[in-house]
Amino acid sequence: MRTRHALIAAALLAAGLSSPAWAHRQWLLPSTTTLAGTSEYVTVDGAISNDLFYADHFPIDPAQVKVWAPDGSEAKIENAATLRYRSTFDVKIDKPGTWVIGTERSGLMGTFKVNGETWRVGSRGRNGGQFGGAGGAGGPGAPRPGGAPQGQAPRGMGPGSPGGPGGPGGPGGAPMKFVATAAEIPANATDVKLTETIGRNYIYVTADAPTENAYKVTGKGLEFQPITKPGALASDEEGQFRFLVDGKPAAGITVSVVPGSKKFREAEEAQELKTGPDGVLRVKWPVAGMYWLNANVTDTKTSEPRATERRLSFTTTLEVVAP
């Protein structure tokens, strides 16, 4: 049965789909989300795994993580370490208010052909991260179709979802060739298929009283505006969060809300909820604990003329306390 589930998961990922019960999920797990005072540290674990929040697959690269203080200035992570299945780092909380810790990535991914040979397009995220992990497009020795000496993306490290097209080894296990940007696609390329992506994975830590600057809307991509602040969630109270796409309320989008500690339960117990006409999501928490919340939107409002699709995502980890 486990082998059958793995095959189904691989097929879903290859089709560009996912299943909450099977797909690998990226998460950040803070030691706490609320602090009294400004002389403490928060330790954060980061990983990609099936079960939340049990690290058993791949660590998040700490170099991709950014920290924003309550006044909007950038802070730094400390004591970063990358282990086999997870990474870990500290954040010094030295200002009152709400801190934002996480990753943001935007760019293009896709494929094209030159003389029948398939190439991949992958773009470097704003924070230096790569879609698909290390070894993606733009690294040293990156090949150029019909140009400089040809190199290849390391096996399983090119842009793309793990197990999907361009995942481990690409089709048939052969390493993929790639370019960094759409501008590098040659004029004689055929079968150009590009997708624009914007993804955010943020966690929120509040010292003393919450501040609004942490939820400032940029007007680009899928964004999160909590009505119930993350530091005030309780299992006997409904949580309300507004989602926006390009600054406007996102009605009818599906949001997954999954409690952690799946390892100790028989069922996933995920909630698949939809936002209302005003973009507001209403969540009831069955138990106290850490929850993984993820929203995805696909549309055609691309900024790259040759891209036919835009995929937006927002992920956060929320702490729900007992009443």
Coordinates of C-alpha atoms in Angstrom, one line a residue:
M1 CA 0.0 0.0 0.0
R2 CA 2.8 2.4 0.8
T3 CA 4.4 1.7 -2.6
R4 CA 1.1 2.4 -4.3
H5 CA 0.7 5.7 -2.5
A6 CA 4.2 6.7 -3.5
L7 CA 3.4 6.0 -7.2
I8 CA 0.2 8.0 -7.0
A9 CA 2.0 10.9 -5.4
A10 CA 4.6 10.9 -8.1
A11 CA 1.9 10.9 -10.8
L12 CA 0.1 13.8 -9.2
L13 CA 3.3 15.8 -8.9
A14 CA 4.2 15.0 -12.5
A15 CA 0.8 16.4 -13.6
G16 CA 1.5 19.6 -11.6
L17 CA -1.0 18.6 -8.9
S18 CA -0.7 17.8 -5.2
S19 CA -2.5 15.9 -2.5
P20 CA -2.4 17.2 1.1
A21 CA -2.0 13.6 2.3
W22 CA 1.0 12.7 0.1
A23 CA 2.8 15.8 -1.3
H24 CA 6.0 17.0 0.3
R25 CA 5.4 20.3 2.1
Q26 CA 7.7 23.1 3.1
W27 CA 7.4 24.4 6.7
L28 CA 9.0 26.6 9.2
L29 CA 8.4 25.8 12.9
P30 CA 9.2 28.4 15.6
S31 CA 9.9 27.5 19.2
T32 CA 7.2 30.0 20.1
T33 CA 5.2 32.8 18.4
T34 CA 4.6 35.0 21.4
L35 CA 7.1 36.6 23.8
A36 CA 7.0 38.9 26.8
G37 CA 9.8 41.4 26.5
T38 CA 12.6 41.9 24.0
S39 CA 15.6 40.1 25.4
E40 CA 14.9 36.6 24.0
Y41 CA 15.6 34.4 21.0
V42 CA 13.3 32.3 18.9
T43 CA 14.7 29.1 17.4
V44 CA 13.2 28.0 14.1
D45 CA 13.4 24.7 12.3
G46 CA 12.8 24.4 8.6
A47 CA 12.3 21.4 6.4
I48 CA 10.4 19.8 3.6
S49 CA 8.5 16.6 4.6
N50 CA 5.3 14.6 4.4
D51 CA 4.3 14.7 8.0
L52 CA 4.0 18.0 9.8
F53 CA 6.2 18.8 11.6
Y54 CA 8.4 15.8 11.4
A55 CA 11.6 16.3 9.5
D56 CA 12.3 13.2 7.3
H57 CA 13.0 14.4 3.8
F58 CA 15.1 17.5 3.1
P59 CA 16.2 20.7 4.9
I60 CA 15.3 24.3 3.9
D61 CA 18.4 26.3 3.1
P62 CA 18.9 29.0 5.8
A63 CA 20.5 31.3 3.3
Q64 CA 17.0 31.7 1.7
V65 CA 15.5 33.0 5.0
K66 CA 14.8 36.6 5.6
V67 CA 13.8 38.4 8.8
W68 CA 11.9 41.7 9.1
A69 CA 11.8 43.6 12.4
P70 CA 8.5 45.4 13.4
D71 CA 9.8 48.7 12.0
G72 CA 10.3 47.1 8.6
S73 CA 14.1 46.9 8.8
E74 CA 15.9 43.6 7.9
A75 CA 17.4 41.6 10.7
K76 CA 19.7 38.5 10.6
I77 CA 19.4 34.9 11.6
E78 CA 22.0 33.5 13.9
N79 CA 23.6 30.1 14.7
A80 CA 22.3 28.6 11.4
A81 CA 23.0 24.9 10.8
T82 CA 21.9 22.6 8.0
L83 CA 21.4 19.0 9.1
R84 CA 20.5 16.0 7.1
Y85 CA 16.7 16.4 7.3
R86 CA 16.2 19.9 8.7
S87 CA 17.9 23.2 9.2
T88 CA 17.8 25.3 12.3
F89 CA 18.6 28.9 13.3
D90 CA 17.9 31.6 15.9
V91 CA 16.4 35.0 15.6
K92 CA 17.2 37.6 18.3
I93 CA 13.9 39.4 19.2
D94 CA 15.2 42.8 20.4
K95 CA 12.3 45.1 19.4
P96 CA 8.6 45.1 20.5
G97 CA 6.0 44.2 17.9
T98 CA 5.4 41.6 15.3
W99 CA 8.4 40.0 13.5
V100 CA 8.2 38.3 10.1
I101 CA 10.5 35.4 9.4
G102 CA 10.5 33.4 6.1
T103 CA 11.2 33.0 2.5
E104 CA 9.9 34.7 -0.7
R105 CA 10.6 33.6 -4.2
S106 CA 9.4 34.7 -7.6
G107 CA 10.4 33.9 -11.1
L108 CA 9.7 31.6 -14.1
M109 CA 9.9 27.9 -14.6
G110 CA 9.2 25.9 -17.7
T111 CA 10.6 24.1 -20.7
F112 CA 11.4 24.7 -24.4
K113 CA 13.0 22.7 -27.2
V114 CA 16.0 23.4 -29.4
N115 CA 16.4 20.9 -32.3
G116 CA 14.2 18.4 -30.5
E117 CA 16.2 18.6 -27.3
T118 CA 14.4 19.7 -24.1
W119 CA 15.8 22.6 -22.0
R120 CA 14.5 24.0 -18.7
V121 CA 14.0 27.6 -17.6
G122 CA 14.6 28.4 -14.0
S123 CA 14.9 31.8 -12.2
R124 CA 16.6 32.9 -9.1
G125 CA 14.3 34.1 -6.3
R126 CA 14.6 37.7 -4.9
N127 CA 16.3 36.4 -1.8
G128 CA 18.9 34.4 -3.8
G129 CA 16.9 31.1 -3.5
Q130 CA 16.2 28.9 -6.4
F131 CA 13.1 27.3 -7.6
G132 CA 13.8 23.6 -7.3
G133 CA 16.7 24.1 -4.9
A134 CA 20.5 24.3 -5.4
G135 CA 22.0 23.7 -8.8
G136 CA 19.1 25.5 -10.6
A137 CA 19.5 27.9 -13.4
G138 CA 22.1 30.6 -13.3
G139 CA 24.8 28.8 -11.4
P140 CA 28.4 28.6 -12.4
G141 CA 28.9 27.0 -15.8
A142 CA 25.2 27.1 -16.7
P143 CA 24.8 26.0 -20.3
R144 CA 23.5 28.2 -23.1
P145 CA 21.7 26.6 -26.1
G146 CA 23.9 26.9 -29.1
G147 CA 26.5 29.0 -27.2
A148 CA 29.1 28.5 -24.5
P149 CA 30.4 25.0 -23.4
Q150 CA 27.4 22.9 -22.4
G151 CA 27.0 21.9 -18.8
Q152 CA 24.1 20.2 -17.0
A153 CA 22.1 20.8 -13.9
P154 CA 23.1 18.3 -11.2
R155 CA 20.8 15.2 -11.0
G156 CA 17.6 16.0 -9.2
M157 CA 18.5 19.6 -8.4
G158 CA 17.1 21.5 -11.4
P159 CA 14.0 23.6 -11.2
G160 CA 10.8 21.6 -10.7
S161 CA 8.9 19.8 -8.0
P162 CA 10.5 16.7 -6.4
G163 CA 9.4 13.7 -8.5
G164 CA 7.8 15.8 -11.2
P165 CA 9.1 16.8 -14.6
G166 CA 12.5 18.2 -14.1
G167 CA 12.6 16.7 -10.6
P168 CA 15.1 14.0 -9.7
G169 CA 17.1 13.5 -12.9
G170 CA 14.3 14.7 -15.2
P171 CA 12.5 12.3 -17.6
G172 CA 14.2 9.0 -17.7
G173 CA 16.7 10.0 -15.1
A174 CA 18.8 12.1 -17.5
P175 CA 20.2 15.5 -16.2
M176 CA 18.4 18.5 -17.7
K177 CA 20.1 21.4 -19.5
F178 CA 18.9 24.8 -18.5
V179 CA 18.9 28.6 -18.9
A180 CA 18.4 31.2 -16.2
T181 CA 15.9 33.6 -17.7
A182 CA 13.3 33.8 -20.5
A183 CA 15.5 36.3 -22.3
E184 CA 18.1 33.5 -22.8
I185 CA 15.6 31.3 -24.8
P186 CA 16.9 31.3 -28.4
A187 CA 14.8 32.6 -31.3
N188 CA 14.6 29.1 -32.8
A189 CA 13.2 27.5 -29.7
T190 CA 9.9 25.6 -30.0
D191 CA 7.3 24.2 -27.6
V192 CA 8.0 27.1 -25.1
K193 CA 5.9 26.5 -21.9
L194 CA 6.5 29.0 -19.1
T195 CA 4.8 29.5 -15.7
E196 CA 5.4 32.5 -13.5
T197 CA 5.6 31.8 -9.8
I198 CA 5.3 33.9 -6.7
G199 CA 5.6 32.1 -3.3
R200 CA 5.8 33.2 0.3
N201 CA 6.3 31.2 3.4
Y202 CA 6.2 33.4 6.5
I203 CA 5.9 32.9 10.2
Y204 CA 5.0 35.7 12.7
V205 CA 6.5 36.2 16.1
T206 CA 5.2 38.9 18.4
A207 CA 7.0 40.5 21.4
D208 CA 4.7 42.3 23.8
A209 CA 1.9 43.8 21.6
P210 CA 1.3 43.0 17.9
T211 CA 2.0 45.6 15.2
E212 CA 0.3 46.1 11.8
N213 CA 3.5 46.6 9.7
A214 CA 4.1 42.9 9.5
Y215 CA 1.0 42.5 7.3
K216 CA 1.6 45.4 4.9
V217 CA 0.2 44.5 1.5
T218 CA 2.5 44.9 -1.5
G219 CA -0.2 44.4 -4.1
K220 CA 1.6 41.6 -5.8
G221 CA 0.8 37.9 -5.7
L222 CA -1.1 36.1 -2.9
E223 CA -1.0 37.9 0.4
F224 CA -2.2 37.3 4.0
Q225 CA -4.0 39.8 6.2
P226 CA -5.1 38.4 9.5
I227 CA -8.2 39.7 11.1
T228 CA -7.5 37.5 14.1
K229 CA -3.8 38.1 14.8
P230 CA -1.6 35.0 14.8
G231 CA -0.5 35.6 18.4
A232 CA -4.2 35.6 19.6
L233 CA -5.4 32.2 18.3
A234 CA -7.2 29.9 20.7
S235 CA -8.8 26.5 20.1
D236 CA -12.3 27.7 21.4
E237 CA -12.4 30.7 19.1
E238 CA -12.8 31.1 15.3
G239 CA -9.8 32.5 13.5
Q240 CA -10.4 34.9 10.6
F241 CA -7.9 35.7 7.8
R242 CA -8.2 37.7 4.7
F243 CA -6.4 36.7 1.5
L244 CA -5.7 39.1 -1.3
V245 CA -4.5 38.6 -4.9
D246 CA -2.7 41.6 -6.3
G247 CA -4.1 43.7 -3.5
K248 CA -7.8 42.7 -4.0
P249 CA -9.8 40.2 -1.9
A250 CA -9.4 36.7 -3.2
A251 CA -12.8 35.0 -3.2
G252 CA -13.4 31.3 -3.4
I253 CA -9.7 30.1 -3.1
T254 CA -9.0 26.8 -1.4
V255 CA -6.9 26.9 1.8
S256 CA -5.5 23.8 3.5
V257 CA -5.3 23.9 7.3
V258 CA -3.4 20.9 8.7
P259 CA -2.5 20.2 12.4
G260 CA 1.0 19.0 13.2
S261 CA 2.0 15.8 14.8
K262 CA 0.5 13.6 12.1
K263 CA 3.0 10.9 13.1
F264 CA 0.9 10.3 16.2
R265 CA -2.5 10.2 14.5
E266 CA -4.1 7.7 12.1
A267 CA -5.7 10.4 10.0
E268 CA -4.4 13.6 8.4
E269 CA -7.3 15.6 9.8
A270 CA -6.7 18.4 7.2
Q271 CA -9.4 21.0 6.6
E272 CA -9.9 22.1 3.0
L273 CA -11.7 25.5 3.3
K274 CA -12.6 28.3 0.9
T275 CA -12.5 32.0 1.4
G276 CA -15.7 34.0 1.2
P277 CA -16.7 36.8 -1.3
D278 CA -14.7 39.2 0.8
G279 CA -11.6 37.0 0.7
V280 CA -12.0 36.1 4.4
L281 CA -11.3 32.5 5.6
R282 CA -12.9 31.3 8.8
V283 CA -11.2 28.5 10.7
K284 CA -12.2 26.5 13.7
W285 CA -9.4 24.7 15.5
P286 CA -10.3 21.2 16.8
V287 CA -7.3 21.1 19.2
A288 CA -4.6 23.4 20.4
G289 CA -1.2 23.1 18.7
M290 CA 0.8 24.1 15.7
Y291 CA -1.0 24.3 12.3
W292 CA 0.3 24.5 8.8
L293 CA -1.8 26.8 6.6
N294 CA -1.3 26.8 2.8
A295 CA -3.2 28.7 0.0
N296 CA -2.6 28.4 -3.8
V297 CA -4.0 30.3 -6.7
T298 CA -3.5 29.7 -10.4
D299 CA -4.4 32.4 -13.0
T300 CA -3.2 33.9 -16.3
K301 CA -2.2 37.3 -15.1
T302 CA 1.5 36.9 -15.9
S303 CA 4.1 39.7 -16.2
E304 CA 6.1 37.7 -18.7
P305 CA 4.4 37.8 -22.2
R306 CA 5.4 34.3 -23.1
A307 CA 4.2 32.8 -19.8
T308 CA 0.7 31.2 -20.0
E309 CA 0.1 30.6 -16.3
R310 CA 0.8 32.2 -13.0
R311 CA 1.0 30.2 -9.8
L312 CA 0.7 31.9 -6.4
S313 CA 1.2 30.5 -3.0
F314 CA 1.2 31.5 0.6
T315 CA 2.2 29.3 3.6
T316 CA 2.4 30.0 7.3
T317 CA 2.7 28.1 10.6
L318 CA 0.2 29.2 13.3
E319 CA 0.3 28.5 17.0
V320 CA -3.2 27.8 18.6
V321 CA -3.2 27.8 22.4
A322 CA -5.7 26.1 24.7
P323 CA -8.5 28.3 26.1

